[in-house]
Amino acid sequence: MNRSDFMMELRKALRRLPPSEVESAVGFYEEYFDDAGPENEGKVMTELGSPKAVAAKIIGEYAVNELNQKTTWRGYPLWLVLLGIFASPVALPLALAVVITAVALIFTLVVVFFSLGAAAVAVVFLGIVVFFAGFAAMGQSFGTGVFFVGYGLFSLAVGTFLAWGIVKLSRVTFAALQKGLANYLIRRGERKQ
C-alpha cells in the first residue's frame, strides 16, 4: 500500500462524517505525510496503522465532540451539570468557607491598618500635648520645660512619619489586593472563553 492508497482508504472509511470533517482529517494526514517526506511514507503508514483504524479513531473523537455539544444544559455539557449537582453538598460549604476566609482576611487587614493609624494619631496627639506642657513647665524648671518641648516635637515628628507610612503601606497593600483580584477574574474569564 502506498500513500495514495492509504488516503483513498481513509477517505472511504470516513464517508459517514460531514464533508468538512472528512476534508479536515484527510488534509491533516496529507500534511503529516508531507512533513515526513516521501522516503518515510512506509514508516508513517506503519506508525499510523491501517486506514480503518485511523478512521475509527477520528469518528470516535467526532462522536464524543458531538455528544458533548448536543447534551448541554444552558451551554454546559450534561456531565458537567451532573457533576456540579452531585458535588454541591461538598462544594457549596467549601466555597462558602473560602469566601468567609477571604472576607475575614480583608477585614483583619482593615482593622490592623486602622489600629496602626489610630496609634500614629495618638503619638501625634501626645507630641502636641507634651509640646505645650513643656512650655507650661518652663515656668518652674527651664531644663524640664525644654526637655518636654523637645520630646513633644520628637513625638510629633515620629507620629507624623508613622501616619504617612501607614497610609502609604495601606494604599500599596489594597492596590495589590485589587490588582490580584482583577487579574484572577480576568484569567478566569479567559479560561471560560
Short mmCIF file of C-alpha atoms in Angstrom, two decimals:
data_model
loop_
_atom_site.label_atom_id
_atom_site.label_comp_id
_atom_site.label_asym_id
_atom_site.label_seq_id
_atom_site.Cartn_x
_atom_site.Cartn_y
_atom_site.Cartn_z
CA MET A 1 0.00 0.00 0.00
CA ASN A 2 1.32 3.44 -0.89
CA ARG A 3 0.33 6.92 0.28
CA SER A 4 -2.41 7.47 -2.32
CA ASP A 5 -3.98 4.06 -1.49
CA PHE A 6 -3.83 4.92 2.22
CA MET A 7 -5.53 8.28 1.67
CA MET A 8 -8.20 6.75 -0.61
CA GLU A 9 -9.00 4.07 2.01
CA LEU A 10 -9.08 6.71 4.75
CA ARG A 11 -11.46 8.92 2.76
CA LYS A 12 -13.69 5.89 2.06
CA ALA A 13 -13.75 4.89 5.75
CA LEU A 14 -14.69 8.45 6.77
CA ARG A 15 -17.65 8.75 4.37
CA ARG A 16 -20.17 8.81 7.27
CA LEU A 17 -18.76 12.11 8.56
CA PRO A 18 -19.75 15.53 7.20
CA PRO A 19 -17.66 16.53 4.15
CA SER A 20 -15.91 19.35 6.03
CA GLU A 21 -14.73 16.89 8.71
CA VAL A 22 -13.52 14.44 6.07
CA GLU A 23 -11.54 17.17 4.30
CA SER A 24 -10.08 18.38 7.58
CA ALA A 25 -8.95 14.88 8.60
CA VAL A 26 -7.58 13.99 5.14
CA GLY A 27 -5.79 17.34 4.99
CA PHE A 28 -4.21 16.68 8.38
CA TYR A 29 -2.84 13.30 7.31
CA GLU A 30 -1.71 14.67 3.92
CA GLU A 31 0.31 17.26 5.81
CA TYR A 32 1.62 14.56 8.14
CA PHE A 33 2.89 12.59 5.15
CA ASP A 34 4.36 15.76 3.60
CA ASP A 35 6.26 16.56 6.78
CA ALA A 36 7.69 13.04 6.94
CA GLY A 37 8.83 13.17 3.31
CA PRO A 38 8.47 10.60 0.50
CA GLU A 39 11.32 8.47 1.83
CA ASN A 40 9.47 7.87 5.13
CA GLU A 41 5.98 7.01 3.75
CA GLY A 42 6.27 3.35 4.71
CA LYS A 43 7.44 4.23 8.19
CA VAL A 44 4.50 6.66 8.63
CA MET A 45 1.97 4.05 7.45
CA THR A 46 3.43 1.52 9.89
CA GLU A 47 3.24 4.09 12.68
CA LEU A 48 -0.37 5.06 11.90
CA GLY A 49 -1.68 1.55 11.32
CA SER A 50 -4.46 0.72 8.91
CA PRO A 51 -6.63 3.47 7.37
CA LYS A 52 -9.67 1.85 9.02
CA ALA A 53 -8.06 2.13 12.48
CA VAL A 54 -7.21 5.81 11.86
CA ALA A 55 -10.77 6.42 10.61
CA ALA A 56 -12.26 4.70 13.68
CA LYS A 57 -10.24 6.99 15.94
CA ILE A 58 -11.36 10.10 14.00
CA ILE A 59 -15.01 9.01 14.01
CA GLY A 60 -14.84 8.29 17.76
CA GLU A 61 -13.41 11.74 18.53
CA TYR A 62 -16.05 13.35 16.31
CA ALA A 63 -18.83 11.43 18.08
CA VAL A 64 -17.59 12.47 21.54
CA ASN A 65 -17.40 16.13 20.45
CA GLU A 66 -20.91 15.96 19.02
CA LEU A 67 -22.22 14.30 22.17
CA ASN A 68 -20.65 16.98 24.36
CA GLN A 69 -22.12 19.73 22.21
CA LYS A 70 -25.61 18.22 21.95
CA THR A 71 -26.07 17.09 25.54
CA THR A 72 -25.91 20.52 27.11
CA TRP A 73 -27.87 22.49 29.60
CA ARG A 74 -27.57 26.25 29.15
CA GLY A 75 -24.33 25.84 27.24
CA TYR A 76 -22.67 23.41 29.67
CA PRO A 77 -22.06 19.73 28.87
CA LEU A 78 -24.51 17.48 30.65
CA TRP A 79 -21.79 15.58 32.51
CA LEU A 80 -20.51 18.87 33.93
CA VAL A 81 -24.00 19.82 35.13
CA LEU A 82 -24.44 16.40 36.79
CA LEU A 83 -21.01 16.65 38.38
CA GLY A 84 -21.96 20.05 39.77
CA ILE A 85 -25.22 18.72 41.20
CA PHE A 86 -23.57 15.72 42.87
CA ALA A 87 -20.64 17.79 44.17
CA SER A 88 -22.81 20.58 45.59
CA PRO A 89 -23.14 19.11 49.13
CA VAL A 90 -19.36 19.33 49.42
CA ALA A 91 -18.58 22.21 47.07
CA LEU A 92 -21.04 24.77 48.47
CA PRO A 93 -19.75 24.66 52.06
CA LEU A 94 -16.17 24.77 50.77
CA ALA A 95 -16.93 27.75 48.54
CA LEU A 96 -18.67 29.47 51.45
CA ALA A 97 -15.65 28.79 53.68
CA VAL A 98 -13.30 30.27 51.07
CA VAL A 99 -15.44 33.40 50.72
CA ILE A 100 -15.74 33.84 54.50
CA THR A 101 -11.97 33.38 54.91
CA ALA A 102 -11.24 35.96 52.21
CA VAL A 103 -13.64 38.47 53.79
CA ALA A 104 -12.14 37.82 57.24
CA LEU A 105 -8.61 38.38 55.93
CA ILE A 106 -9.60 41.65 54.27
CA PHE A 107 -11.44 42.76 57.43
CA THR A 108 -8.36 41.88 59.50
CA LEU A 109 -6.15 43.96 57.20
CA VAL A 110 -8.52 46.91 57.51
CA VAL A 111 -8.57 46.60 61.32
CA VAL A 112 -4.76 46.31 61.51
CA PHE A 113 -4.24 49.39 59.34
CA PHE A 114 -6.92 51.29 61.27
CA SER A 115 -5.27 50.34 64.58
CA LEU A 116 -1.83 51.39 63.34
CA GLY A 117 -3.31 54.65 62.06
CA ALA A 118 -5.01 55.27 65.42
CA ALA A 119 -1.70 54.61 67.22
CA ALA A 120 0.09 57.06 64.90
CA VAL A 121 -2.58 59.72 65.54
CA ALA A 122 -2.25 59.08 69.28
CA VAL A 123 1.53 59.63 69.08
CA VAL A 124 0.93 62.89 67.15
CA PHE A 125 -1.63 63.99 69.77
CA LEU A 126 0.82 63.04 72.58
CA GLY A 127 3.51 65.13 70.89
CA ILE A 128 1.22 68.16 70.73
CA VAL A 129 0.17 67.81 74.39
CA VAL A 130 3.73 67.28 75.62
CA PHE A 131 4.97 70.20 73.49
CA PHE A 132 2.52 72.64 75.13
CA ALA A 133 3.09 71.05 78.57
CA GLY A 134 6.80 71.76 78.10
CA PHE A 135 6.08 75.46 77.67
CA ALA A 136 3.96 75.37 80.84
CA ALA A 137 6.74 73.56 82.73
CA MET A 138 9.34 76.20 81.73
CA GLY A 139 7.98 78.48 84.45
CA GLN A 140 9.02 76.04 87.19
CA SER A 141 12.14 74.50 85.62
CA PHE A 142 13.63 75.70 82.35
CA GLY A 143 15.55 72.44 81.70
CA THR A 144 12.49 70.26 82.26
CA GLY A 145 10.41 72.51 80.02
CA VAL A 146 12.97 72.35 77.19
CA PHE A 147 13.11 68.54 77.57
CA PHE A 148 9.34 68.28 77.24
CA VAL A 149 9.22 70.67 74.28
CA GLY A 150 11.91 68.58 72.56
CA TYR A 151 10.15 65.34 73.46
CA GLY A 152 6.86 66.75 72.15
CA LEU A 153 8.47 67.77 68.85
CA PHE A 154 10.10 64.34 68.55
CA SER A 155 6.76 62.58 69.21
CA LEU A 156 5.04 64.86 66.72
CA ALA A 157 7.65 64.01 64.05
CA VAL A 158 7.58 60.27 64.76
CA GLY A 159 3.76 60.18 64.79
CA THR A 160 3.55 62.14 61.53
CA PHE A 161 6.11 59.84 59.89
CA LEU A 162 4.24 56.74 61.14
CA ALA A 163 0.90 58.07 59.92
CA TRP A 164 2.36 58.85 56.50
CA GLY A 165 3.99 55.38 56.31
CA ILE A 166 0.81 53.62 57.34
CA VAL A 167 -1.25 55.50 54.75
CA LYS A 168 1.30 54.63 52.03
CA LEU A 169 1.52 50.98 53.14
CA SER A 170 -2.27 50.60 53.25
CA ARG A 171 -2.61 52.13 49.75
CA VAL A 172 0.05 49.78 48.34
CA THR A 173 -1.46 46.75 50.08
CA PHE A 174 -5.02 47.40 48.96
CA ALA A 175 -3.89 48.29 45.41
CA ALA A 176 -2.01 44.97 45.25
CA LEU A 177 -5.09 43.11 46.51
CA GLN A 178 -7.27 44.88 43.97
CA LYS A 179 -4.82 44.13 41.14
CA GLY A 180 -4.53 40.49 42.21
CA LEU A 181 -8.31 40.10 42.32
CA ALA A 182 -8.69 41.77 38.93
CA ASN A 183 -6.01 39.51 37.39
CA TYR A 184 -7.70 36.45 38.88
CA LEU A 185 -11.07 37.44 37.44
CA ILE A 186 -9.54 38.20 34.03
CA ARG A 187 -7.73 34.84 33.92
CA ARG A 188 -10.90 33.07 35.00
CA GLY A 189 -12.88 34.86 32.27
CA GLU A 190 -10.28 33.90 29.65
CA ARG A 191 -10.48 30.24 30.71
CA LYS A 192 -14.25 30.24 30.25
CA GLN A 193 -13.93 31.52 26.68
#
